[in-house]
Every structure is written in C-alpha cells, then in structure tokens.
Coordinates of C-alpha atoms in Angstrom, one line a residue:
Chain A
X280 CA -0.3 0.1 0.6
X281 CA 2.6 2.7 0.9
X282 CA 4.6 1.6 -2.7
X283 CA 1.4 2.4 -4.5
X284 CA 1.1 5.6 -2.4
X285 CA 4.8 6.6 -3.1
X286 CA 5.0 5.4 -6.5
X287 CA 1.6 7.9 -7.2
X288 CA 3.1 10.6 -5.3
X289 CA 6.1 10.6 -7.2
X290 CA 4.5 10.5 -10.8
X291 CA 2.4 13.2 -9.8
X292 CA 5.1 15.2 -8.4
X293 CA 7.5 14.4 -12.2
X294 CA 4.2 15.6 -14.3
X295 CA 4.5 19.3 -12.6
X296 CA 6.6 21.7 -14.3
X297 CA 6.4 25.5 -12.6
X298 CA 6.6 28.7 -13.7
X299 CA 7.5 31.3 -10.8
X300 CA 7.3 34.8 -10.6
X301 CA 9.7 36.7 -8.5
X302 CA 9.0 40.6 -8.2
X303 CA 11.4 42.4 -7.9
X304 CA 12.8 46.2 -6.3
X305 CA 16.3 46.9 -7.8
X306 CA 17.3 43.3 -7.9
X307 CA 15.8 42.5 -4.3
X308 CA 12.9 40.6 -3.6
X309 CA 9.7 43.3 -3.8
X310 CA 8.4 43.6 -0.5
X311 CA 4.8 45.0 -0.8
X312 CA 4.4 48.9 1.2
X313 CA 8.0 49.0 2.6
X314 CA 9.8 52.4 1.6
X315 CA 12.6 52.1 -1.0
X316 CA 15.2 54.9 -0.7
X317 CA 17.1 55.0 -3.9
X318 CA 18.7 58.0 -6.1
X319 CA 17.5 60.7 -3.7
X320 CA 13.9 59.1 -4.0
X321 CA 11.4 57.4 -1.7
X322 CA 9.2 54.8 -3.6
X323 CA 6.5 52.6 -1.8
X324 CA 4.8 50.0 -4.3
X325 CA 1.3 49.4 -3.3
X326 CA -0.1 46.9 -6.1
X327 CA 1.4 44.9 -8.2
X328 CA -0.7 42.2 -10.2
X329 CA -0.9 41.2 -13.8
X330 CA -2.1 38.8 -16.4
X331 CA -0.2 35.8 -17.8
X332 CA -2.2 33.9 -20.3
X333 CA -1.7 31.5 -23.3
X334 CA 1.6 29.7 -22.2
X335 CA 2.9 26.9 -24.2
X336 CA 6.5 25.7 -24.4
X337 CA 8.6 25.0 -27.2
X338 CA 11.3 22.5 -28.0
X339 CA 14.6 23.5 -29.5
X340 CA 13.3 23.8 -33.1
X341 CA 10.8 26.1 -31.9
X342 CA 7.8 23.8 -32.3
X343 CA 5.3 23.8 -30.0
X344 CA 4.9 20.7 -27.7
X345 CA 2.7 21.8 -24.7
X346 CA -0.3 24.7 -24.9
X347 CA -1.6 25.0 -21.6
X348 CA -5.7 24.7 -22.2
X349 CA -7.7 27.6 -20.3
X350 CA -4.3 29.4 -19.7
X351 CA -5.5 32.7 -18.0
X352 CA -3.8 33.4 -14.7
X353 CA -3.6 36.4 -12.6
X354 CA -0.6 37.2 -10.6
X355 CA -1.2 39.2 -7.8
X356 CA 1.6 39.9 -5.4
X357 CA -0.5 40.3 -2.5
X358 CA -1.4 36.5 -3.2
X359 CA 2.0 34.5 -2.6
X360 CA 0.1 31.5 -4.3
X361 CA -0.7 33.1 -7.4
X362 CA 2.9 33.7 -8.0
X363 CA 3.4 30.2 -8.6
X364 CA 1.7 28.5 -11.9
X365 CA 1.8 24.7 -11.9
X366 CA 1.5 23.0 -15.5
X367 CA 0.6 19.3 -15.5
X368 CA 3.4 18.2 -17.5
X369 CA 6.5 16.4 -17.4
X370 CA 9.5 18.2 -19.0
X371 CA 11.7 16.8 -21.5
X372 CA 14.7 17.2 -21.7
X373 CA 14.3 18.8 -26.0
X374 CA 12.0 21.3 -24.4
X375 CA 13.7 24.8 -24.4
X376 CA 11.8 27.6 -24.4
X377 CA 8.8 29.0 -22.4
X378 CA 6.0 31.5 -24.6
X379 CA 3.6 33.4 -22.4
X380 CA 1.7 36.4 -23.1
X381 CA 1.7 39.0 -20.9
X382 CA -2.2 40.4 -20.4
X383 CA -5.2 39.3 -22.5
X384 CA -5.8 38.7 -25.9
X385 CA -8.0 40.5 -27.9
X386 CA -10.8 37.5 -28.3
X387 CA -11.4 37.1 -24.8
X388 CA -11.6 40.5 -24.6
X389 CA -14.9 40.7 -26.6
X390 CA -15.9 37.6 -25.2
X391 CA -18.6 38.7 -22.5
X392 CA -18.0 38.0 -18.9
X393 CA -16.1 35.3 -17.8
X394 CA -15.1 33.7 -14.6
X395 CA -12.2 32.4 -12.7
X396 CA -9.4 34.7 -12.8
X397 CA -10.7 37.0 -15.2
X398 CA -14.0 37.1 -13.1
X399 CA -14.7 41.4 -13.2
X400 CA -14.5 41.1 -9.4
X401 CA -10.9 41.0 -9.6
X402 CA -10.4 44.2 -10.2
X403 CA -8.6 43.8 -13.8
X404 CA -11.7 45.1 -15.6
X405 CA -12.4 48.6 -16.9
X406 CA -15.7 49.5 -16.6
X407 CA -16.2 52.7 -18.2
X408 CA -15.0 51.2 -21.7
X409 CA -14.5 47.3 -22.1
X410 CA -11.4 45.5 -21.6
X411 CA -9.0 43.8 -19.2
X412 CA -6.3 45.8 -17.3
X413 CA -3.1 43.6 -18.5
X414 CA -1.0 44.8 -15.8
X415 CA -1.4 47.2 -12.6
X416 CA 1.5 48.6 -10.9
X417 CA 0.3 51.5 -8.0
X418 CA 2.2 53.2 -5.8
X419 CA 4.2 56.3 -4.7
X420 CA 7.4 57.9 -5.4
X421 CA 8.7 61.5 -4.0
X422 CA 9.5 62.3 -7.7
X423 CA 5.3 62.4 -9.0
X424 CA 3.7 65.5 -9.2
X425 CA 0.3 64.2 -8.7
X426 CA -1.4 64.2 -5.2
X427 CA -0.5 62.6 -2.5
X428 CA 2.8 61.4 -4.9
X429 CA 1.0 58.6 -6.9
X430 CA 1.7 56.7 -9.5
X431 CA -1.0 54.6 -11.1
X432 CA -0.4 52.6 -14.3
X433 CA -2.7 50.5 -15.7
X434 CA -1.7 49.1 -19.0
X435 CA -4.3 47.2 -21.3
X436 CA -6.0 47.7 -24.5
X437 CA -7.0 45.3 -27.1
X438 CA -7.4 47.3 -30.3
X439 CA -4.6 48.4 -32.9
X440 CA -3.1 50.5 -32.8
X441 CA -3.5 50.6 -28.5
X442 CA -3.1 47.0 -28.4
X443 CA -0.5 46.6 -25.7
X444 CA -0.6 42.7 -25.3
X445 CA 2.9 41.6 -24.7
X446 CA 4.0 38.1 -26.5
X447 CA 6.8 36.9 -24.5
X448 CA 9.6 34.1 -25.4
X449 CA 12.2 32.8 -22.5
X450 CA 14.8 30.3 -22.6
X451 CA 14.3 27.3 -19.6
X452 CA 16.7 26.9 -17.5
X453 CA 15.6 25.0 -14.9
X454 CA 13.9 21.2 -15.2
X455 CA 11.5 21.9 -12.3
X456 CA 10.6 25.6 -11.7
X457 CA 11.4 28.1 -13.8
X458 CA 12.0 31.5 -12.1
X459 CA 11.1 34.6 -13.9
X460 CA 12.1 37.7 -12.4
X461 CA 9.9 41.0 -13.1
X462 CA 11.8 43.8 -11.4
X463 CA 9.8 47.1 -11.3
X464 CA 12.2 49.7 -9.8
X465 CA 13.8 49.2 -13.7
X466 CA 10.4 49.7 -14.9
X467 CA 9.9 52.5 -12.9
X468 CA 13.6 54.3 -13.2
X469 CA 12.5 54.3 -17.2
X470 CA 9.9 56.6 -16.8
X471 CA 9.7 60.1 -16.1
X472 CA 7.8 60.0 -12.8
X473 CA 7.4 63.9 -12.5
X474 CA 5.3 63.8 -15.7
X475 CA 4.0 60.6 -16.3
X476 CA 2.2 59.2 -13.2
X477 CA -1.0 58.0 -14.5
X478 CA -1.9 55.8 -17.1
X479 CA -5.3 54.3 -17.3
X480 CA -6.5 54.0 -20.4
X481 CA -5.4 52.5 -23.7
X482 CA -3.5 54.8 -25.4
X483 CA -0.3 54.9 -27.1
X484 CA 1.7 55.8 -23.7
X485 CA 0.2 52.9 -22.0
X486 CA 1.6 50.4 -25.5
X487 CA 5.2 52.3 -24.9
X488 CA 5.0 51.3 -21.3
X489 CA 3.9 47.6 -22.0
X490 CA 7.1 47.3 -24.1
X491 CA 9.2 48.5 -21.7
X492 CA 7.9 45.8 -18.8
X493 CA 9.0 43.6 -21.4
X494 CA 12.5 44.6 -21.1
X495 CA 12.3 44.5 -17.3
X496 CA 11.7 40.8 -17.4
X497 CA 14.3 37.7 -16.7
X498 CA 15.3 34.5 -15.9
X499 CA 17.9 32.9 -14.0
Chain B
X292 CA -54.5 1.8 -16.8
X293 CA -51.6 1.9 -18.7
X294 CA -53.1 3.6 -21.7
X295 CA -54.8 5.7 -19.1
X296 CA -51.3 6.8 -17.4
X297 CA -49.8 7.1 -21.1
X298 CA -52.5 9.5 -22.5
X299 CA -52.2 11.9 -19.1
X300 CA -48.9 12.0 -19.8
X301 CA -48.8 12.9 -23.7
X302 CA -51.2 15.3 -22.4
X303 CA -49.0 17.3 -19.9
X304 CA -46.5 17.3 -22.2
X305 CA -48.4 18.9 -24.4
X306 CA -50.0 21.3 -22.2
X307 CA -46.1 22.1 -21.1
X308 CA -45.9 22.7 -24.9
X309 CA -48.6 25.4 -25.0
X310 CA -48.0 27.3 -22.3
X311 CA -43.9 27.1 -22.5
X312 CA -43.5 30.3 -24.5
X313 CA -39.7 30.7 -25.7
X314 CA -37.8 33.0 -24.3
X315 CA -36.1 34.4 -26.8
X316 CA -37.0 34.4 -30.4
X317 CA -36.0 35.9 -33.9
X318 CA -39.2 37.9 -35.4
X319 CA -40.0 37.2 -39.0
X320 CA -37.3 38.5 -41.6
X321 CA -35.0 40.0 -38.9
X322 CA -31.6 39.4 -38.9
X323 CA -29.1 37.1 -36.9
X324 CA -28.8 38.1 -33.6
X325 CA -25.2 39.7 -32.7
X326 CA -24.9 37.7 -29.4
X327 CA -23.8 34.6 -29.4
X328 CA -26.1 32.4 -27.0
X329 CA -23.9 29.6 -27.1
X330 CA -21.9 31.3 -24.3
X331 CA -24.7 32.4 -22.0
X332 CA -27.9 29.8 -23.1
X333 CA -30.9 31.2 -21.9
X334 CA -32.7 29.1 -18.9
X335 CA -35.9 30.3 -16.8
X336 CA -34.0 30.3 -14.2
X337 CA -31.2 32.6 -15.1
X338 CA -33.5 35.4 -17.1
X339 CA -35.8 35.5 -13.8
X340 CA -32.5 35.8 -11.3
X341 CA -31.4 38.7 -13.7
X342 CA -35.0 40.5 -13.8
X343 CA -34.9 40.2 -10.0
X344 CA -31.1 41.8 -10.1
X345 CA -32.6 44.4 -12.6
X346 CA -35.2 45.8 -10.5
X347 CA -33.0 45.4 -7.2
X348 CA -31.8 48.8 -5.6
X349 CA -28.8 46.8 -3.7
X350 CA -26.7 46.7 -6.7
X351 CA -26.2 50.5 -5.9
X352 CA -23.7 51.7 -2.9
X353 CA -26.4 53.3 -0.8
X354 CA -29.2 50.5 -1.9
X355 CA -31.7 53.5 -3.6
X356 CA -30.8 53.3 -7.2
X357 CA -31.4 49.9 -9.9
X358 CA -30.9 49.3 -13.0
X359 CA -34.7 49.9 -13.5
X360 CA -34.5 53.3 -12.0
X361 CA -32.8 54.8 -14.9
X362 CA -34.5 52.5 -17.4
X363 CA -38.3 52.0 -16.4
X364 CA -40.6 49.6 -18.2
X365 CA -43.2 51.6 -18.9
X366 CA -40.5 54.4 -20.9
X367 CA -39.2 51.5 -23.0
X368 CA -36.8 50.7 -20.5
X369 CA -35.4 54.5 -20.2
X370 CA -35.7 57.7 -18.2
X371 CA -38.3 59.7 -19.5
X372 CA -38.5 63.4 -18.2
X373 CA -35.0 63.6 -17.5
X374 CA -32.4 64.6 -20.3
X375 CA -29.2 63.2 -18.5
X376 CA -29.3 60.0 -16.5
X377 CA -30.0 60.8 -13.0
X378 CA -28.4 58.6 -10.0
X379 CA -27.3 58.2 -6.6
X380 CA -27.7 61.1 -4.2
X381 CA -29.2 63.0 -7.2
X382 CA -26.2 62.7 -9.1
X383 CA -26.8 64.1 -12.8
X384 CA -24.7 62.1 -15.5
X385 CA -23.4 63.4 -18.8
X386 CA -26.2 61.5 -21.3
X387 CA -30.0 60.2 -21.9
X388 CA -30.4 56.8 -20.6
X389 CA -30.7 54.8 -23.9
X390 CA -34.1 52.5 -24.3
X391 CA -33.5 49.1 -23.8
X392 CA -35.1 47.0 -26.2
X393 CA -33.2 44.4 -29.2
X394 CA -30.2 43.9 -27.7
X395 CA -29.3 40.7 -28.9
X396 CA -28.8 42.7 -32.2
X397 CA -26.8 45.3 -31.1
X398 CA -23.2 45.6 -31.6
X399 CA -21.6 47.9 -29.3
X400 CA -23.3 49.3 -26.0
X401 CA -23.4 53.2 -24.9
X402 CA -23.9 56.4 -26.9
X403 CA -20.0 55.7 -27.8
X404 CA -19.6 52.2 -27.9
X405 CA -17.3 52.1 -25.4
X406 CA -18.8 48.4 -23.9
X407 CA -18.3 45.6 -26.6
X408 CA -20.5 43.1 -25.5
X409 CA -24.1 43.1 -23.6
X410 CA -22.3 41.0 -20.5
X411 CA -20.0 43.6 -19.1
X412 CA -22.4 46.7 -19.8
X413 CA -23.9 46.9 -16.2
X414 CA -20.4 47.4 -15.0
X415 CA -20.8 50.5 -16.6
X416 CA -23.9 51.8 -14.4
X417 CA -22.7 50.0 -11.5
X418 CA -19.5 51.5 -10.9
X419 CA -20.0 55.3 -12.2
X420 CA -19.7 57.1 -9.5
X421 CA -23.2 59.5 -10.4
X422 CA -24.8 56.6 -11.0
X423 CA -24.7 53.5 -9.1
X424 CA -21.2 54.6 -7.2
X425 CA -20.8 51.0 -6.2
X426 CA -18.3 48.0 -7.9
X427 CA -19.1 44.3 -9.0
X428 CA -17.1 43.0 -6.1
X429 CA -19.0 45.0 -3.7
X430 CA -22.2 44.0 -5.3
X431 CA -21.3 40.2 -5.4
X432 CA -20.4 40.5 -1.5
X433 CA -23.7 42.1 -0.8
X434 CA -25.3 39.4 -2.9
X435 CA -23.8 36.5 -0.8
X436 CA -25.4 37.6 2.4
X437 CA -28.6 37.7 1.2
X438 CA -30.5 34.3 1.6
X439 CA -32.9 35.3 -1.2
X440 CA -29.8 35.3 -3.7
X441 CA -28.8 31.9 -2.4
X442 CA -31.6 30.1 -3.4
X443 CA -31.8 32.0 -6.5
X444 CA -28.4 31.5 -8.2
X445 CA -28.6 28.0 -7.0
X446 CA -31.8 27.3 -9.3
X447 CA -29.7 29.5 -11.8
X448 CA -26.5 28.1 -11.9
X449 CA -26.3 24.8 -9.6
X450 CA -24.3 27.1 -7.4
X451 CA -25.7 29.2 -4.7
X452 CA -22.9 31.6 -4.3
X453 CA -22.6 34.3 -6.8
X454 CA -19.7 35.6 -9.2
X455 CA -19.4 38.5 -11.0
X456 CA -19.6 36.4 -13.9
X457 CA -23.1 34.7 -13.1
X458 CA -24.5 37.8 -11.9
X459 CA -23.5 39.5 -15.1
X460 CA -24.8 36.9 -17.6
X461 CA -28.0 36.8 -15.7
X462 CA -28.7 40.4 -15.7
X463 CA -27.9 39.8 -19.8
X464 CA -30.3 37.0 -19.6
X465 CA -33.0 39.5 -18.7
X466 CA -32.2 41.9 -21.5
X467 CA -31.7 39.5 -23.9
X468 CA -35.5 38.7 -23.3
X469 CA -36.7 42.6 -24.1
X470 CA -37.9 42.2 -27.6
X471 CA -39.8 44.4 -29.1
X472 CA -41.1 43.5 -32.5
X473 CA -45.2 43.8 -31.9
X474 CA -45.8 47.2 -33.1
X475 CA -48.5 48.5 -35.7
X476 CA -45.5 48.5 -38.3
X477 CA -44.8 45.0 -37.4
X478 CA -48.4 44.1 -37.8
X479 CA -48.3 45.8 -41.3
X480 CA -45.6 44.2 -42.4
X481 CA -47.2 40.8 -41.8
X482 CA -50.6 41.7 -43.4
X483 CA -52.4 41.9 -39.9
X484 CA -53.1 45.2 -40.2
X485 CA -52.5 48.4 -42.9
X486 CA -51.4 52.0 -42.6
X487 CA -53.7 54.7 -43.0
X488 CA -53.3 57.3 -45.7
X489 CA -51.1 59.4 -43.3
X490 CA -49.2 56.9 -42.4
X491 CA -48.4 55.5 -45.6
X492 CA -47.1 58.9 -46.6
X493 CA -45.3 59.0 -43.4
X494 CA -43.6 55.5 -44.5
X495 CA -42.6 56.9 -47.8
X496 CA -41.1 60.1 -46.2
X497 CA -38.8 57.9 -43.9
X498 CA -37.6 55.7 -46.5
X499 CA -36.6 58.6 -48.3
X500 CA -34.9 60.3 -45.6
X501 CA -34.4 58.5 -42.4
X502 CA -33.7 54.8 -43.7
X503 CA -30.3 55.0 -44.2
X504 CA -29.0 55.6 -40.6
X505 CA -32.4 54.1 -38.7
X506 CA -32.6 50.8 -41.1
X507 CA -35.7 48.5 -40.9
X508 CA -36.3 46.2 -39.4
X509 CA -34.5 47.3 -35.8
X510 CA -34.4 50.8 -37.0
X511 CA -30.8 51.1 -36.8
X512 CA -27.5 50.2 -38.4
X513 CA -26.0 49.9 -35.1
X514 CA -23.0 52.3 -36.4
X515 CA -22.0 55.7 -35.5
X516 CA -23.3 59.2 -37.2
X517 CA -22.5 62.7 -36.4
X518 CA -26.2 63.9 -37.3
X519 CA -25.2 67.8 -37.1
X520 CA -26.2 68.8 -33.4
X521 CA -24.6 72.3 -32.1
X522 CA -22.4 71.2 -29.5
X523 CA -23.7 71.9 -25.6
X524 CA -20.7 73.7 -24.2
X525 CA -22.0 72.6 -20.7
X526 CA -21.3 69.0 -21.5
X527 CA -18.5 69.5 -24.1
X528 CA -19.4 65.8 -25.0
X529 CA -16.9 64.6 -28.1
X530 CA -18.6 61.5 -28.5
X531 CA -17.3 58.0 -30.0
X532 CA -13.8 59.8 -30.6
X533 CA -13.2 59.5 -26.9
X534 CA -13.0 55.9 -27.3
X535 CA -11.8 55.3 -31.0
X536 CA -8.9 58.0 -30.3
X537 CA -9.5 58.3 -33.9
X538 CA -10.5 62.0 -35.0
X539 CA -13.2 61.1 -37.9
X540 CA -14.9 60.0 -34.9
X541 CA -15.6 63.4 -33.3
X542 CA -19.0 64.1 -32.9
X543 CA -20.4 60.8 -33.5
X544 CA -23.0 59.3 -31.5
X545 CA -24.7 55.7 -31.5
X546 CA -27.7 55.8 -34.0
X547 CA -30.5 54.8 -31.9
X548 CA -33.2 52.4 -32.9
X549 CA -36.7 54.5 -33.5
X550 CA -38.9 51.8 -31.5
X551 CA -40.8 53.2 -28.9
X552 CA -39.9 56.4 -29.8
X553 CA -43.6 57.7 -28.6
X554 CA -42.0 56.6 -25.0
X555 CA -38.7 57.5 -25.2
X556 CA -38.6 60.9 -25.1
X557 CA -36.5 63.1 -24.4
X558 CA -34.5 62.9 -27.7
X559 CA -30.7 62.7 -28.5
X560 CA -27.2 61.7 -26.8
X561 CA -28.4 64.5 -24.8
X562 CA -32.0 64.6 -24.4
X563 CA -31.9 68.4 -25.8
X564 CA -35.3 67.8 -27.4
X565 CA -38.6 67.0 -25.7
X566 CA -41.0 66.3 -28.5
X567 CA -40.8 64.6 -32.1
X568 CA -41.6 67.6 -33.7
X569 CA -38.3 69.5 -32.3
X570 CA -36.4 66.6 -33.5
X571 CA -37.8 66.8 -37.1
X572 CA -37.0 70.8 -37.0
X573 CA -33.1 69.8 -36.1
X574 CA -33.0 68.1 -39.4
X575 CA -34.9 70.0 -41.2
X576 CA -33.1 73.5 -40.2
X577 CA -30.7 72.9 -37.2
X578 CA -27.9 70.6 -38.7
X579 CA -24.5 72.0 -37.9
X580 CA -22.1 71.6 -41.1
X581 CA -19.1 69.6 -39.6
X582 CA -17.2 68.4 -42.0
X583 CA -17.8 64.6 -40.6
X584 CA -21.7 65.5 -40.7
X585 CA -23.2 62.5 -41.7
X586 CA -23.6 62.4 -45.9
X587 CA -27.2 62.3 -45.6
X588 CA -27.6 65.7 -43.6
X589 CA -25.2 67.9 -46.2
X590 CA -28.2 68.5 -48.5
X591 CA -31.1 70.1 -46.8
X592 CA -34.2 67.9 -45.9
X593 CA -36.8 69.8 -47.1
X594 CA -40.3 69.1 -45.4
X595 CA -43.3 70.9 -45.2
X596 CA -45.7 70.8 -41.9
X597 CA -48.1 68.1 -43.5
X598 CA -45.1 66.2 -44.3
X599 CA -43.2 66.4 -40.5
X600 CA -47.2 65.4 -39.2
X601 CA -47.1 62.4 -41.6
X602 CA -44.1 61.3 -40.5
X603 CA -44.5 61.7 -37.0
X604 CA -47.9 59.5 -37.7
X605 CA -45.7 57.0 -38.8
X606 CA -43.0 56.9 -36.1
X607 CA -45.9 56.2 -34.1
X608 CA -46.6 53.0 -35.5
X609 CA -43.5 52.0 -33.9
X610 CA -44.8 52.0 -30.9
X611 CA -45.2 48.3 -29.2
X612 CA -47.9 48.3 -26.4
X613 CA -47.6 44.9 -25.5
X614 CA -43.4 45.3 -24.6
X615 CA -44.1 48.2 -22.5
X616 CA -46.8 46.6 -20.7
X617 CA -45.8 42.9 -20.7
X618 CA -45.9 41.8 -17.1
X619 CA -42.9 39.7 -18.1
X620 CA -40.3 42.5 -17.9
X621 CA -42.6 44.1 -15.0
X622 CA -40.9 44.8 -11.3
X623 CA -40.7 41.1 -9.7
X624 CA -43.1 42.1 -6.9
X625 CA -42.8 38.5 -4.5
X626 CA -39.1 38.9 -4.2
X627 CA -39.4 42.3 -2.4
X628 CA -42.3 41.9 -0.1

C-alpha cells in the first residue's frame, strides 16, 4: 500500500512543471508597502498584479510541444500562491523555451462575462470601457507631482494601434521550476515619473510602457 | 391503466408545450442576432434571476438605485423626463439613458460604443460614481449575504454562491428577452393591419430621408454618425472619438433605434429635444455642417408641416404596447415584499 502511494506521489511530482514569478525591486525581492530609498527618491509599491496567459512550451526547433488549456492566470503579489503557475506536464530534455502572453488576447476581451481569474470582480476589468487591464502597478514616489505623490499604471487595450498585449519567450534553465524575474524598479527608473504618473486607458503611452515591461523581465 | 397513464403524460407534455413560450425568438424576417447565445444559453431560472437583479436597488452603493431606476418599462426601459441620467445622491450624468430593447442585435453599447458585449455593459452603471457608485466586487459580496439570492443563484447556476460572471450573465439574460417586435408597423409587415393614408405617406418620407441610418427592421444600423447637433458647451461631449481616438469619430454618437420612440422622450444623446417635432425641426433646419456630418445631412432635408405631421404619424406606428405593458418584464413583486 505504501509503495503504491509513494509511486503515485512521485508520478504526480514528475508530471508538474512550475513557472514561478519573482517580483523584484532593484534586484531584491519586492516587499509591498515598504519604503525604498533610492537615488534621492522614496518609493512605495502598493499593488502589483498582472495577467499571464496562453502558456506554451517549445522544443529546440521552435515547435510547440505543450499548450496549456484555459491558460489565464492573475498573478498578484499580495497573494503568494498566485505567483506559482503549475503545469501538469513532465518536461522533456528537448523543451527549451517557454512562451506566454503578458495580458489578455483580443478574442477573450470581447467574449463577455468570464469567470475564475477573469471574473470582473478581480478588479482587472475596466468598467467605463470594455477590456481587461493587463498590468497594474500602483504606489508612491516623491518624484510624482500628483496628489499624495501617487502613481497608477493600468496598462491594457486590445484594439490596434493601442494593443498592449506582449508575447514573451524565455529560455528554460530549470527543469522543475523556472523562475521569471520582474524588476519594477527597472520599470519605474525608465519612466519620467514627474511628468508621467497616471496611465489608465488604452493609448500609445500604455503601449510604450507595456513594451518597456518586457525589458524588465529576466530568467536565471 | 397503462393507456390512461400514457395518455395523461402525453396530455401533460402537450400542455407544457402550449404554456411554455420561448424565452427568446427571432421575429420573422429579422437578421441573425449578434449576441453569442452559445456562451450564455438562456434558461427560465437565469432570466428570472436577471430580472430580480435588474429591479434590485441593492446593486447601488446606498441601496437606492436599481437598473430600472433609469430604465423603466413604461418608458420602453429608459428614463423619461430626464434629459440626462439621474443617479445616486441626485447626481446628474452626462448622457441620456438609452431605451433598452432588441439588445441581442446590438453590436456595441452606450452612446459612444464604449462597451463591447452586453454581459459587461452593467459594469459601467454599477461602477459610475454618478449612477450606482458601487463595484461588481461589492455587489457580489452584498448578494452573497442575502438569503434569497442563494436560492436564486442555485436554481440558475447550480451554485448558490454569486460570482461576477454569473451575476452579469443573468442580467444579460433578462435584457436579451426584451424584444420589441409587435408594433403596428410589424403588424402591417405581417399583413395583419394596414397603414392609414397619413401613415403611408409618413412611411414614404421615412424611407426617403431616415432609413439609411435608422434601417428597418431594427430601425438602426448600429453604426455611429454625426447628426449635426451643435455642441452643448456645458457638457463638451465629443462622443465616439474619446473611445476610438480616431479624429474622424468626433461628435459621432450611436444611431438609436426608433422603436417605441413615442415613449422614450426626451431625444438625442443629451436629451435636448422633448418632442418629436423638435427632432424633425433639427433635421430640416438645425444641422450644424461639421466636416464629418453624415452624408445624408449635407444637403438640406425639406419637409413641409404636413410632411412632418405624417412622418410623426408613421413613427408612432413603431409603438409596441405589448412590450411596454408586458407583465413578464415587470417589477417582480414577490421577491421584494
């Protein structure tokens, strides 16, 4: 009986591969609501949430070997569990690349009310204009000229030319658990926060910032 | 005995067919609906839940405003006597609340088309600070504390816990059943009635001057147009351009249906006209010639006073009393006693 159990357990373990998101602030693990003193500025990150969708695994020739079904994940730094995406797949040696979207595709954006991580109660859906918010970063920086020095970046938009969806391809360096870093300090330090501290609708600024986000993602 | 039993069951089946009217059907010669019913198949229990939600003031922050507050049945589901929407704490919005009917055929929602699917339409008024001033998350939390909704959600979705998805889908289901297709105009088209001489002349004028935007049988093309209304400086509403960010969409608004227009006054996106005669006067002598004004309005429309009376007589044949007084759409008393 014990033998059976342990073999079942090891089987399920083997059949899981993890994609883990690690939010960073200046190369250190990000802690929400803590005050970061950097370059004569004082920065607080209050909210960081984003959608990861459409996860695929590719082999060395670029052929898709695995596609996650109903692949929509809301990653929210305030919910530790949401940082880890478990895929029910045993990773073969030949699998070299993971591919996913940062945000929600246009078909899903026009498909009406959806559930699970896509439920509008999750606070990632605009109400005055239809569409998902792909990425939400909120906090404070002394550089912001806004009220209470707040910044709010709600990036989204699914209609061209303001389509913010970013497709990301990363090499797989770990066969059990691939960690994906997202450094928000890197993101903020590339923005002139004095002038630009609120982006909350689909526009060209949101597209630029979405492209900037991709540069803040890395694996190790 | 067996024969008696089987004949009773056949009778029961026949009776149930006779009594169960379909929840939704496409009227004769109408186009295919735009709504994807496969993603939200109608059921009597879901429609019922949607109706209760539609009439429940608890969807607003302070339990005073329901969907029906600005969309009342007796005015074809709009808010008569209010040029602009009137919401929570006596707030006045920026636009005239639209009449709700035949929504399954609509492609986008709101005067500027900001909403892409009927399911997510209710999010806008629920969240707007001048309308219901709540949020879908707060609404769902509130619903989950109300015993009646546990039963209604269970009957509808086999899950007593309300979610945003199920709440919105139920509201959609009720709105989808709001089909108006039984006006005198429709009866004439089905050869069950005939127009008077005045209405016939009005219909000719309609086909000559109005039909290209207010196309039959829905009396709208669902498109956006600049109909030459001079801007109201107190509102500075630029319309569709705010959503599309395409300069050619400046001052364009959704073309509304003309069905039940007798009940849905005042007219236009800002409710500036109280009477149909004022609307016709706008089209004959009030057009502001914007660069992107609708092509049909670039040349003057000439109607004499008899023409206007006849055209209005035709527009009144679009009144569907059965729709406006149908009890199946009315306030569901038993849930609110």
